[in-house]
Amino acid sequence: MRFFSSVTLIAIIVGTALSAGPAARALSEPAMNGKADIRPIQSPSETVPGSDAESQAADDVTGAGREAVAISEALLQRPPARNDATLDDLFVRLGEAEGASEARGVVLMINRRWLRSGSDTADLLMTRARQAMRERDDALAVELLDRVIAMQPDWAEAWNRRAVAFHRLGDPLAAMADIHRTVTLEPRHFAAWAGLGHILREIGDEAGALASYEQALSLHPTMPRLEPLVETLRRELYGLNL
């Protein structure tokens, strides 16, 4: 069992979120015009990155998964200069994506990059950890991810997946500590920022949650379900008419 100071951790994580340029500025700016098509909010296990719903984007090849695979393959057929796209290239494409379908294809490619550690052994342990999480054996997933992180301490996705497992085990402080490490290693990790928002909202820090959600949207503008949450939180916190 890991023990953390809640005051210290929350200060560190929220400070990181509030120091993010676009998110911090958005807190004091007027909200966007128009009404959001607000959908029911999913439970944390469905919306926190790395959960079953999030894993399907990378693991399933049926339905929306097949569509995303087709889009990503089409993107990879672009001129040779862009075939070997770097993460920087992919984030540019994500910001310029014309609609949610194209964005899903780009996100799939980003997730594939994030899931590569450079070590076959670490990758195998990650695969086993993800399988354990799909089977709701989060304690086993934490044990496996402990080994992965010991081998590859600079692998942001390993920290992110362990954060999800900790959250599902009811340890939000450990989850926030791992999210902090994730976004330190990969500041563009939109799923980790969204996950932080979910946790902060659960513990009653709506301002911190709003900043985290806005940071996620600044990186992934069409991230599912976040925009209605942002609009709701702005209205609750600042009484803005949206």
JSON list of C-alpha atoms in Angstrom, two decimals:
[
{"chain": "A", "resi": 1, "resn": "MET", "atom": "CA", "xyz": [0.00, 0.00, 0.00]},
{"chain": "A", "resi": 2, "resn": "ARG", "atom": "CA", "xyz": [1.30, 3.45, -0.89]},
{"chain": "A", "resi": 3, "resn": "PHE", "atom": "CA", "xyz": [0.72, 6.49, 1.35]},
{"chain": "A", "resi": 4, "resn": "PHE", "atom": "CA", "xyz": [0.71, 10.09, 0.13]},
{"chain": "A", "resi": 5, "resn": "SER", "atom": "CA", "xyz": [0.05, 13.52, 1.60]},
{"chain": "A", "resi": 6, "resn": "SER", "atom": "CA", "xyz": [-3.24, 14.62, 0.06]},
{"chain": "A", "resi": 7, "resn": "VAL", "atom": "CA", "xyz": [-2.50, 18.31, 0.54]},
{"chain": "A", "resi": 8, "resn": "THR", "atom": "CA", "xyz": [0.91, 18.03, -1.11]},
{"chain": "A", "resi": 9, "resn": "LEU", "atom": "CA", "xyz": [-0.26, 15.91, -4.02]},
{"chain": "A", "resi": 10, "resn": "ILE", "atom": "CA", "xyz": [-3.36, 17.93, -4.81]},
{"chain": "A", "resi": 11, "resn": "ALA", "atom": "CA", "xyz": [-1.32, 21.14, -4.69]},
{"chain": "A", "resi": 12, "resn": "ILE", "atom": "CA", "xyz": [1.24, 19.67, -7.11]},
{"chain": "A", "resi": 13, "resn": "ILE", "atom": "CA", "xyz": [-1.30, 18.27, -9.56]},
{"chain": "A", "resi": 14, "resn": "VAL", "atom": "CA", "xyz": [-3.66, 21.23, -9.55]},
{"chain": "A", "resi": 15, "resn": "GLY", "atom": "CA", "xyz": [-0.70, 23.59, -9.80]},
{"chain": "A", "resi": 16, "resn": "THR", "atom": "CA", "xyz": [0.45, 21.73, -12.91]},
{"chain": "A", "resi": 17, "resn": "ALA", "atom": "CA", "xyz": [-3.01, 21.97, -14.43]},
{"chain": "A", "resi": 18, "resn": "LEU", "atom": "CA", "xyz": [-3.49, 25.65, -13.63]},
{"chain": "A", "resi": 19, "resn": "SER", "atom": "CA", "xyz": [-0.05, 26.54, -14.96]},
{"chain": "A", "resi": 20, "resn": "ALA", "atom": "CA", "xyz": [-0.94, 25.13, -18.39]},
{"chain": "A", "resi": 21, "resn": "GLY", "atom": "CA", "xyz": [-1.36, 28.17, -20.63]},
{"chain": "A", "resi": 22, "resn": "PRO", "atom": "CA", "xyz": [-4.59, 27.47, -22.55]},
{"chain": "A", "resi": 23, "resn": "ALA", "atom": "CA", "xyz": [-6.33, 25.93, -19.57]},
{"chain": "A", "resi": 24, "resn": "ALA", "atom": "CA", "xyz": [-5.43, 28.70, -17.16]},
{"chain": "A", "resi": 25, "resn": "ARG", "atom": "CA", "xyz": [-6.49, 31.44, -19.53]},
{"chain": "A", "resi": 26, "resn": "ALA", "atom": "CA", "xyz": [-9.77, 29.71, -20.26]},
{"chain": "A", "resi": 27, "resn": "LEU", "atom": "CA", "xyz": [-10.79, 29.95, -16.61]},
{"chain": "A", "resi": 28, "resn": "SER", "atom": "CA", "xyz": [-11.07, 33.73, -16.85]},
{"chain": "A", "resi": 29, "resn": "GLU", "atom": "CA", "xyz": [-12.35, 34.01, -20.41]},
{"chain": "A", "resi": 30, "resn": "PRO", "atom": "CA", "xyz": [-16.00, 34.03, -21.46]},
{"chain": "A", "resi": 31, "resn": "ALA", "atom": "CA", "xyz": [-17.40, 30.67, -22.42]},
{"chain": "A", "resi": 32, "resn": "MET", "atom": "CA", "xyz": [-18.15, 29.72, -25.98]},
{"chain": "A", "resi": 33, "resn": "ASN", "atom": "CA", "xyz": [-21.51, 30.68, -27.42]},
{"chain": "A", "resi": 34, "resn": "GLY", "atom": "CA", "xyz": [-24.10, 28.08, -28.22]},
{"chain": "A", "resi": 35, "resn": "LYS", "atom": "CA", "xyz": [-25.58, 25.22, -26.26]},
{"chain": "A", "resi": 36, "resn": "ALA", "atom": "CA", "xyz": [-23.91, 21.88, -25.87]},
{"chain": "A", "resi": 37, "resn": "ASP", "atom": "CA", "xyz": [-25.66, 18.64, -26.61]},
{"chain": "A", "resi": 38, "resn": "ILE", "atom": "CA", "xyz": [-25.08, 17.40, -23.09]},
{"chain": "A", "resi": 39, "resn": "ARG", "atom": "CA", "xyz": [-25.07, 13.63, -22.82]},
{"chain": "A", "resi": 40, "resn": "PRO", "atom": "CA", "xyz": [-25.24, 11.54, -19.64]},
{"chain": "A", "resi": 41, "resn": "ILE", "atom": "CA", "xyz": [-21.91, 11.49, -17.86]},
{"chain": "A", "resi": 42, "resn": "GLN", "atom": "CA", "xyz": [-20.32, 8.07, -17.85]},
{"chain": "A", "resi": 43, "resn": "SER", "atom": "CA", "xyz": [-18.94, 6.50, -14.74]},
{"chain": "A", "resi": 44, "resn": "PRO", "atom": "CA", "xyz": [-15.21, 6.99, -14.04]},
{"chain": "A", "resi": 45, "resn": "SER", "atom": "CA", "xyz": [-14.46, 3.38, -15.00]},
{"chain": "A", "resi": 46, "resn": "GLU", "atom": "CA", "xyz": [-15.84, 4.14, -18.45]},
{"chain": "A", "resi": 47, "resn": "THR", "atom": "CA", "xyz": [-14.33, 7.55, -19.01]},
{"chain": "A", "resi": 48, "resn": "VAL", "atom": "CA", "xyz": [-10.97, 7.50, -17.25]},
{"chain": "A", "resi": 49, "resn": "PRO", "atom": "CA", "xyz": [-8.22, 6.83, -19.80]},
{"chain": "A", "resi": 50, "resn": "GLY", "atom": "CA", "xyz": [-7.09, 3.23, -19.97]},
{"chain": "A", "resi": 51, "resn": "SER", "atom": "CA", "xyz": [-10.46, 1.87, -18.79]},
{"chain": "A", "resi": 52, "resn": "ASP", "atom": "CA", "xyz": [-12.39, -0.70, -20.80]},
{"chain": "A", "resi": 53, "resn": "ALA", "atom": "CA", "xyz": [-14.00, 1.98, -22.99]},
{"chain": "A", "resi": 54, "resn": "GLU", "atom": "CA", "xyz": [-10.69, 3.73, -23.62]},
{"chain": "A", "resi": 55, "resn": "SER", "atom": "CA", "xyz": [-8.88, 0.46, -24.31]},
{"chain": "A", "resi": 56, "resn": "GLN", "atom": "CA", "xyz": [-11.36, -0.49, -27.03]},
{"chain": "A", "resi": 57, "resn": "ALA", "atom": "CA", "xyz": [-10.09, 2.34, -29.23]},
{"chain": "A", "resi": 58, "resn": "ALA", "atom": "CA", "xyz": [-6.76, 0.54, -29.50]},
{"chain": "A", "resi": 59, "resn": "ASP", "atom": "CA", "xyz": [-7.83, -3.07, -29.04]},
{"chain": "A", "resi": 60, "resn": "ASP", "atom": "CA", "xyz": [-11.09, -3.56, -30.94]},
{"chain": "A", "resi": 61, "resn": "VAL", "atom": "CA", "xyz": [-11.32, -3.78, -34.71]},
{"chain": "A", "resi": 62, "resn": "THR", "atom": "CA", "xyz": [-15.10, -3.89, -34.94]},
{"chain": "A", "resi": 63, "resn": "GLY", "atom": "CA", "xyz": [-17.56, -1.05, -35.43]},
{"chain": "A", "resi": 64, "resn": "ALA", "atom": "CA", "xyz": [-15.98, 2.29, -34.61]},
{"chain": "A", "resi": 65, "resn": "GLY", "atom": "CA", "xyz": [-12.65, 0.52, -34.07]},
{"chain": "A", "resi": 66, "resn": "ARG", "atom": "CA", "xyz": [-12.60, -0.75, -37.66]},
{"chain": "A", "resi": 67, "resn": "GLU", "atom": "CA", "xyz": [-13.51, 2.73, -38.89]},
{"chain": "A", "resi": 68, "resn": "ALA", "atom": "CA", "xyz": [-10.65, 4.25, -36.91]},
{"chain": "A", "resi": 69, "resn": "VAL", "atom": "CA", "xyz": [-8.22, 1.65, -38.26]},
{"chain": "A", "resi": 70, "resn": "ALA", "atom": "CA", "xyz": [-9.33, 2.43, -41.81]},
{"chain": "A", "resi": 71, "resn": "ILE", "atom": "CA", "xyz": [-8.88, 6.15, -41.24]},
{"chain": "A", "resi": 72, "resn": "SER", "atom": "CA", "xyz": [-5.43, 5.70, -39.71]},
{"chain": "A", "resi": 73, "resn": "GLU", "atom": "CA", "xyz": [-4.36, 3.50, -42.62]},
{"chain": "A", "resi": 74, "resn": "ALA", "atom": "CA", "xyz": [-5.62, 6.12, -45.05]},
{"chain": "A", "resi": 75, "resn": "LEU", "atom": "CA", "xyz": [-3.64, 8.80, -43.24]},
{"chain": "A", "resi": 76, "resn": "LEU", "atom": "CA", "xyz": [-0.52, 6.67, -43.47]},
{"chain": "A", "resi": 77, "resn": "GLN", "atom": "CA", "xyz": [-0.96, 6.55, -47.26]},
{"chain": "A", "resi": 78, "resn": "ARG", "atom": "CA", "xyz": [-0.22, 10.26, -47.54]},
{"chain": "A", "resi": 79, "resn": "PRO", "atom": "CA", "xyz": [2.95, 11.39, -49.36]},
{"chain": "A", "resi": 80, "resn": "PRO", "atom": "CA", "xyz": [6.20, 9.68, -48.27]},
{"chain": "A", "resi": 81, "resn": "ALA", "atom": "CA", "xyz": [7.46, 12.74, -46.40]},
{"chain": "A", "resi": 82, "resn": "ARG", "atom": "CA", "xyz": [4.64, 12.26, -43.89]},
{"chain": "A", "resi": 83, "resn": "ASN", "atom": "CA", "xyz": [4.37, 8.46, -43.77]},
{"chain": "A", "resi": 84, "resn": "ASP", "atom": "CA", "xyz": [6.84, 8.17, -40.91]},
{"chain": "A", "resi": 85, "resn": "ALA", "atom": "CA", "xyz": [4.97, 10.75, -38.86]},
{"chain": "A", "resi": 86, "resn": "THR", "atom": "CA", "xyz": [6.45, 11.79, -35.56]},
{"chain": "A", "resi": 87, "resn": "LEU", "atom": "CA", "xyz": [4.29, 12.42, -32.51]},
{"chain": "A", "resi": 88, "resn": "ASP", "atom": "CA", "xyz": [4.67, 16.13, -33.23]},
{"chain": "A", "resi": 89, "resn": "ASP", "atom": "CA", "xyz": [3.23, 15.55, -36.72]},
{"chain": "A", "resi": 90, "resn": "LEU", "atom": "CA", "xyz": [0.37, 13.51, -35.30]},
{"chain": "A", "resi": 91, "resn": "PHE", "atom": "CA", "xyz": [-0.57, 16.20, -32.80]},
{"chain": "A", "resi": 92, "resn": "VAL", "atom": "CA", "xyz": [-0.63, 18.77, -35.60]},
{"chain": "A", "resi": 93, "resn": "ARG", "atom": "CA", "xyz": [-2.96, 16.46, -37.53]},
{"chain": "A", "resi": 94, "resn": "LEU", "atom": "CA", "xyz": [-5.12, 15.98, -34.45]},
{"chain": "A", "resi": 95, "resn": "GLY", "atom": "CA", "xyz": [-5.53, 19.72, -34.06]},
{"chain": "A", "resi": 96, "resn": "GLU", "atom": "CA", "xyz": [-6.40, 20.05, -37.74]},
{"chain": "A", "resi": 97, "resn": "ALA", "atom": "CA", "xyz": [-8.67, 16.99, -37.95]},
{"chain": "A", "resi": 98, "resn": "GLU", "atom": "CA", "xyz": [-11.88, 17.64, -39.85]},
{"chain": "A", "resi": 99, "resn": "GLY", "atom": "CA", "xyz": [-14.42, 15.97, -37.63]},
{"chain": "A", "resi": 100, "resn": "ALA", "atom": "CA", "xyz": [-14.47, 13.28, -34.97]},
{"chain": "A", "resi": 101, "resn": "SER", "atom": "CA", "xyz": [-13.93, 10.39, -37.39]},
{"chain": "A", "resi": 102, "resn": "GLU", "atom": "CA", "xyz": [-10.60, 11.69, -38.65]},
{"chain": "A", "resi": 103, "resn": "ALA", "atom": "CA", "xyz": [-9.58, 12.58, -35.10]},
{"chain": "A", "resi": 104, "resn": "ARG", "atom": "CA", "xyz": [-10.25, 8.99, -33.99]},
{"chain": "A", "resi": 105, "resn": "GLY", "atom": "CA", "xyz": [-7.84, 7.71, -36.61]},
{"chain": "A", "resi": 106, "resn": "VAL", "atom": "CA", "xyz": [-5.11, 10.10, -35.50]},
{"chain": "A", "resi": 107, "resn": "VAL", "atom": "CA", "xyz": [-5.71, 9.28, -31.82]},
{"chain": "A", "resi": 108, "resn": "LEU", "atom": "CA", "xyz": [-5.36, 5.59, -32.63]},
{"chain": "A", "resi": 109, "resn": "MET", "atom": "CA", "xyz": [-1.93, 6.24, -34.14]},
{"chain": "A", "resi": 110, "resn": "ILE", "atom": "CA", "xyz": [-0.90, 8.37, -31.16]},
{"chain": "A", "resi": 111, "resn": "ASN", "atom": "CA", "xyz": [-2.00, 5.63, -28.76]},
{"chain": "A", "resi": 112, "resn": "ARG", "atom": "CA", "xyz": [0.01, 3.08, -30.72]},
{"chain": "A", "resi": 113, "resn": "ARG", "atom": "CA", "xyz": [3.12, 5.25, -30.36]},
{"chain": "A", "resi": 114, "resn": "TRP", "atom": "CA", "xyz": [2.49, 5.70, -26.65]},
{"chain": "A", "resi": 115, "resn": "LEU", "atom": "CA", "xyz": [2.21, 1.93, -26.21]},
{"chain": "A", "resi": 116, "resn": "ARG", "atom": "CA", "xyz": [5.74, 1.32, -27.52]},
{"chain": "A", "resi": 117, "resn": "SER", "atom": "CA", "xyz": [8.44, 1.29, -24.87]},
{"chain": "A", "resi": 118, "resn": "GLY", "atom": "CA", "xyz": [11.38, 0.13, -26.95]},
{"chain": "A", "resi": 119, "resn": "SER", "atom": "CA", "xyz": [11.70, -3.00, -24.81]},
{"chain": "A", "resi": 120, "resn": "ASP", "atom": "CA", "xyz": [10.06, -6.26, -25.88]},
{"chain": "A", "resi": 121, "resn": "THR", "atom": "CA", "xyz": [9.91, -7.43, -22.26]},
{"chain": "A", "resi": 122, "resn": "ALA", "atom": "CA", "xyz": [8.28, -4.23, -21.03]},
{"chain": "A", "resi": 123, "resn": "ASP", "atom": "CA", "xyz": [5.83, -4.30, -23.93]},
{"chain": "A", "resi": 124, "resn": "LEU", "atom": "CA", "xyz": [4.86, -7.88, -23.06]},
{"chain": "A", "resi": 125, "resn": "LEU", "atom": "CA", "xyz": [4.29, -6.96, -19.42]},
{"chain": "A", "resi": 126, "resn": "MET", "atom": "CA", "xyz": [2.19, -3.99, -20.54]},
{"chain": "A", "resi": 127, "resn": "THR", "atom": "CA", "xyz": [0.07, -6.30, -22.69]},
{"chain": "A", "resi": 128, "resn": "ARG", "atom": "CA", "xyz": [-0.51, -8.55, -19.69]},
{"chain": "A", "resi": 129, "resn": "ALA", "atom": "CA", "xyz": [-1.36, -5.57, -17.49]},
{"chain": "A", "resi": 130, "resn": "ARG", "atom": "CA", "xyz": [-3.91, -4.30, -20.01]},
{"chain": "A", "resi": 131, "resn": "GLN", "atom": "CA", "xyz": [-5.46, -7.76, -20.17]},
{"chain": "A", "resi": 132, "resn": "ALA", "atom": "CA", "xyz": [-5.66, -7.85, -16.37]},
{"chain": "A", "resi": 133, "resn": "MET", "atom": "CA", "xyz": [-7.43, -4.49, -16.40]},
{"chain": "A", "resi": 134, "resn": "ARG", "atom": "CA", "xyz": [-9.91, -5.71, -19.00]},
{"chain": "A", "resi": 135, "resn": "GLU", "atom": "CA", "xyz": [-10.63, -8.61, -16.65]},
{"chain": "A", "resi": 136, "resn": "ARG", "atom": "CA", "xyz": [-11.02, -6.11, -13.75]},
{"chain": "A", "resi": 137, "resn": "ASP", "atom": "CA", "xyz": [-8.00, -7.55, -11.95]},
{"chain": "A", "resi": 138, "resn": "ASP", "atom": "CA", "xyz": [-6.53, -4.15, -11.17]},
{"chain": "A", "resi": 139, "resn": "ALA", "atom": "CA", "xyz": [-4.37, -5.39, -8.29]},
{"chain": "A", "resi": 140, "resn": "LEU", "atom": "CA", "xyz": [-2.54, -7.71, -10.69]},
{"chain": "A", "resi": 141, "resn": "ALA", "atom": "CA", "xyz": [-2.28, -4.87, -13.20]},
{"chain": "A", "resi": 142, "resn": "VAL", "atom": "CA", "xyz": [-0.55, -2.69, -10.58]},
{"chain": "A", "resi": 143, "resn": "GLU", "atom": "CA", "xyz": [1.94, -5.46, -9.81]},
{"chain": "A", "resi": 144, "resn": "LEU", "atom": "CA", "xyz": [2.76, -5.89, -13.49]},
{"chain": "A", "resi": 145, "resn": "LEU", "atom": "CA", "xyz": [3.02, -2.15, -14.08]},
{"chain": "A", "resi": 146, "resn": "ASP", "atom": "CA", "xyz": [5.31, -1.81, -11.05]},
{"chain": "A", "resi": 147, "resn": "ARG", "atom": "CA", "xyz": [7.71, -4.11, -12.91]},
{"chain": "A", "resi": 148, "resn": "VAL", "atom": "CA", "xyz": [7.26, -2.20, -16.16]},
{"chain": "A", "resi": 149, "resn": "ILE", "atom": "CA", "xyz": [8.03, 1.13, -14.50]},
{"chain": "A", "resi": 150, "resn": "ALA", "atom": "CA", "xyz": [11.08, -0.34, -12.77]},
{"chain": "A", "resi": 151, "resn": "MET", "atom": "CA", "xyz": [12.36, -1.38, -16.21]},
{"chain": "A", "resi": 152, "resn": "GLN", "atom": "CA", "xyz": [11.23, 1.70, -18.16]},
{"chain": "A", "resi": 153, "resn": "PRO", "atom": "CA", "xyz": [10.83, 4.62, -15.71]},
{"chain": "A", "resi": 154, "resn": "ASP", "atom": "CA", "xyz": [10.51, 7.17, -18.53]},
{"chain": "A", "resi": 155, "resn": "TRP", "atom": "CA", "xyz": [7.61, 5.41, -20.26]},
{"chain": "A", "resi": 156, "resn": "ALA", "atom": "CA", "xyz": [4.70, 7.81, -19.75]},
{"chain": "A", "resi": 157, "resn": "GLU", "atom": "CA", "xyz": [2.03, 5.30, -20.76]},
{"chain": "A", "resi": 158, "resn": "ALA", "atom": "CA", "xyz": [3.08, 2.86, -18.04]},
{"chain": "A", "resi": 159, "resn": "TRP", "atom": "CA", "xyz": [2.51, 5.55, -15.41]},
{"chain": "A", "resi": 160, "resn": "ASN", "atom": "CA", "xyz": [-0.81, 6.48, -17.02]},
{"chain": "A", "resi": 161, "resn": "ARG", "atom": "CA", "xyz": [-2.10, 2.90, -17.02]},
{"chain": "A", "resi": 162, "resn": "ARG", "atom": "CA", "xyz": [-1.07, 2.39, -13.41]},
{"chain": "A", "resi": 163, "resn": "ALA", "atom": "CA", "xyz": [-2.90, 5.61, -12.52]},
{"chain": "A", "resi": 164, "resn": "VAL", "atom": "CA", "xyz": [-6.06, 4.12, -13.99]},
{"chain": "A", "resi": 165, "resn": "ALA", "atom": "CA", "xyz": [-5.60, 0.92, -12.00]},
{"chain": "A", "resi": 166, "resn": "PHE", "atom": "CA", "xyz": [-5.02, 2.86, -8.77]},
{"chain": "A", "resi": 167, "resn": "HIS", "atom": "CA", "xyz": [-8.13, 4.94, -9.40]},
{"chain": "A", "resi": 168, "resn": "ARG", "atom": "CA", "xyz": [-10.25, 1.85, -9.93]},
{"chain": "A", "resi": 169, "resn": "LEU", "atom": "CA", "xyz": [-8.81, 0.36, -6.74]},
{"chain": "A", "resi": 170, "resn": "GLY", "atom": "CA", "xyz": [-10.06, 3.40, -4.83]},
{"chain": "A", "resi": 171, "resn": "ASP", "atom": "CA", "xyz": [-6.70, 5.14, -4.33]},
{"chain": "A", "resi": 172, "resn": "PRO", "atom": "CA", "xyz": [-7.09, 8.60, -5.93]},
{"chain": "A", "resi": 173, "resn": "LEU", "atom": "CA", "xyz": [-3.93, 10.02, -4.35]},
{"chain": "A", "resi": 174, "resn": "ALA", "atom": "CA", "xyz": [-1.73, 7.31, -5.85]},
{"chain": "A", "resi": 175, "resn": "ALA", "atom": "CA", "xyz": [-3.56, 7.80, -9.15]},
{"chain": "A", "resi": 176, "resn": "MET", "atom": "CA", "xyz": [-2.89, 11.56, -9.09]},
{"chain": "A", "resi": 177, "resn": "ALA", "atom": "CA", "xyz": [0.78, 10.97, -8.28]},
{"chain": "A", "resi": 178, "resn": "ASP", "atom": "CA", "xyz": [1.09, 8.72, -11.33]},
{"chain": "A", "resi": 179, "resn": "ILE", "atom": "CA", "xyz": [-0.80, 11.19, -13.53]},
{"chain": "A", "resi": 180, "resn": "HIS", "atom": "CA", "xyz": [1.60, 13.91, -12.42]},
{"chain": "A", "resi": 181, "resn": "ARG", "atom": "CA", "xyz": [4.48, 11.72, -13.55]},
{"chain": "A", "resi": 182, "resn": "THR", "atom": "CA", "xyz": [2.69, 10.95, -16.82]},
{"chain": "A", "resi": 183, "resn": "VAL", "atom": "CA", "xyz": [2.21, 14.58, -17.82]},
{"chain": "A", "resi": 184, "resn": "THR", "atom": "CA", "xyz": [5.73, 15.43, -16.70]},
{"chain": "A", "resi": 185, "resn": "LEU", "atom": "CA", "xyz": [7.06, 12.86, -19.16]},
{"chain": "A", "resi": 186, "resn": "GLU", "atom": "CA", "xyz": [4.45, 13.59, -21.86]},
{"chain": "A", "resi": 187, "resn": "PRO", "atom": "CA", "xyz": [2.73, 16.97, -21.34]},
{"chain": "A", "resi": 188, "resn": "ARG", "atom": "CA", "xyz": [0.45, 16.31, -24.33]},
{"chain": "A", "resi": 189, "resn": "HIS", "atom": "CA", "xyz": [-1.14, 13.23, -22.77]},
{"chain": "A", "resi": 190, "resn": "PHE", "atom": "CA", "xyz": [-4.75, 14.34, -23.19]},
{"chain": "A", "resi": 191, "resn": "ALA", "atom": "CA", "xyz": [-6.12, 11.13, -21.67]},
{"chain": "A", "resi": 192, "resn": "ALA", "atom": "CA", "xyz": [-4.12, 11.68, -18.48]},
{"chain": "A", "resi": 193, "resn": "TRP", "atom": "CA", "xyz": [-5.35, 15.29, -18.24]},
{"chain": "A", "resi": 194, "resn": "ALA", "atom": "CA", "xyz": [-8.94, 14.09, -18.68]},
{"chain": "A", "resi": 195, "resn": "GLY", "atom": "CA", "xyz": [-8.40, 11.40, -16.06]},
{"chain": "A", "resi": 196, "resn": "LEU", "atom": "CA", "xyz": [-7.07, 14.00, -13.65]},
{"chain": "A", "resi": 197, "resn": "GLY", "atom": "CA", "xyz": [-10.18, 16.07, -14.29]},
{"chain": "A", "resi": 198, "resn": "HIS", "atom": "CA", "xyz": [-12.42, 13.12, -13.41]},
{"chain": "A", "resi": 199, "resn": "ILE", "atom": "CA", "xyz": [-10.56, 12.49, -10.15]},
{"chain": "A", "resi": 200, "resn": "LEU", "atom": "CA", "xyz": [-10.54, 16.15, -9.10]},
{"chain": "A", "resi": 201, "resn": "ARG", "atom": "CA", "xyz": [-14.24, 16.41, -9.82]},
{"chain": "A", "resi": 202, "resn": "GLU", "atom": "CA", "xyz": [-14.90, 13.33, -7.69]},
{"chain": "A", "resi": 203, "resn": "ILE", "atom": "CA", "xyz": [-13.07, 14.84, -4.71]},
{"chain": "A", "resi": 204, "resn": "GLY", "atom": "CA", "xyz": [-14.89, 18.16, -5.07]},
{"chain": "A", "resi": 205, "resn": "ASP", "atom": "CA", "xyz": [-12.23, 20.31, -6.74]},
{"chain": "A", "resi": 206, "resn": "GLU", "atom": "CA", "xyz": [-14.33, 21.63, -9.60]},
{"chain": "A", "resi": 207, "resn": "ALA", "atom": "CA", "xyz": [-11.94, 24.46, -10.51]},
{"chain": "A", "resi": 208, "resn": "GLY", "atom": "CA", "xyz": [-9.06, 22.03, -10.81]},
{"chain": "A", "resi": 209, "resn": "ALA", "atom": "CA", "xyz": [-11.24, 19.64, -12.79]},
{"chain": "A", "resi": 210, "resn": "LEU", "atom": "CA", "xyz": [-12.21, 22.41, -15.20]},
{"chain": "A", "resi": 211, "resn": "ALA", "atom": "CA", "xyz": [-8.58, 23.38, -15.78]},
{"chain": "A", "resi": 212, "resn": "SER", "atom": "CA", "xyz": [-7.64, 19.76, -16.44]},
{"chain": "A", "resi": 213, "resn": "TYR", "atom": "CA", "xyz": [-10.51, 19.20, -18.86]},
{"chain": "A", "resi": 214, "resn": "GLU", "atom": "CA", "xyz": [-9.65, 22.39, -20.74]},
{"chain": "A", "resi": 215, "resn": "GLN", "atom": "CA", "xyz": [-6.04, 21.28, -21.01]},
{"chain": "A", "resi": 216, "resn": "ALA", "atom": "CA", "xyz": [-7.19, 17.95, -22.46]},
{"chain": "A", "resi": 217, "resn": "LEU", "atom": "CA", "xyz": [-9.41, 19.73, -25.00]},
{"chain": "A", "resi": 218, "resn": "SER", "atom": "CA", "xyz": [-6.59, 22.07, -26.01]},
{"chain": "A", "resi": 219, "resn": "LEU", "atom": "CA", "xyz": [-4.68, 18.95, -27.09]},
{"chain": "A", "resi": 220, "resn": "HIS", "atom": "CA", "xyz": [-7.59, 16.86, -28.41]},
{"chain": "A", "resi": 221, "resn": "PRO", "atom": "CA", "xyz": [-10.36, 19.31, -29.43]},
{"chain": "A", "resi": 222, "resn": "THR", "atom": "CA", "xyz": [-12.92, 16.61, -30.24]},
{"chain": "A", "resi": 223, "resn": "MET", "atom": "CA", "xyz": [-12.29, 14.43, -27.19]},
{"chain": "A", "resi": 224, "resn": "PRO", "atom": "CA", "xyz": [-15.62, 12.71, -26.51]},
{"chain": "A", "resi": 225, "resn": "ARG", "atom": "CA", "xyz": [-17.88, 14.06, -23.75]},
{"chain": "A", "resi": 226, "resn": "LEU", "atom": "CA", "xyz": [-15.45, 16.65, -22.41]},
{"chain": "A", "resi": 227, "resn": "GLU", "atom": "CA", "xyz": [-16.92, 19.80, -23.95]},
{"chain": "A", "resi": 228, "resn": "PRO", "atom": "CA", "xyz": [-20.31, 19.38, -22.23]},
{"chain": "A", "resi": 229, "resn": "LEU", "atom": "CA", "xyz": [-18.48, 18.80, -18.93]},
{"chain": "A", "resi": 230, "resn": "VAL", "atom": "CA", "xyz": [-16.44, 21.96, -19.43]},
{"chain": "A", "resi": 231, "resn": "GLU", "atom": "CA", "xyz": [-19.54, 24.01, -20.20]},
{"chain": "A", "resi": 232, "resn": "THR", "atom": "CA", "xyz": [-21.37, 22.60, -17.18]},
{"chain": "A", "resi": 233, "resn": "LEU", "atom": "CA", "xyz": [-18.47, 23.37, -14.85]},
{"chain": "A", "resi": 234, "resn": "ARG", "atom": "CA", "xyz": [-18.07, 26.90, -16.20]},
{"chain": "A", "resi": 235, "resn": "ARG", "atom": "CA", "xyz": [-21.74, 27.53, -15.61]},
{"chain": "A", "resi": 236, "resn": "GLU", "atom": "CA", "xyz": [-21.61, 26.09, -12.08]},
{"chain": "A", "resi": 237, "resn": "LEU", "atom": "CA", "xyz": [-18.43, 27.94, -11.13]},
{"chain": "A", "resi": 238, "resn": "TYR", "atom": "CA", "xyz": [-18.91, 31.28, -12.84]},
{"chain": "A", "resi": 239, "resn": "GLY", "atom": "CA", "xyz": [-22.59, 31.47, -13.73]},
{"chain": "A", "resi": 240, "resn": "LEU", "atom": "CA", "xyz": [-21.79, 31.93, -17.40]},
{"chain": "A", "resi": 241, "resn": "ASN", "atom": "CA", "xyz": [-24.64, 31.67, -19.88]},
{"chain": "A", "resi": 242, "resn": "LEU", "atom": "CA", "xyz": [-23.58, 29.20, -22.54]}
]
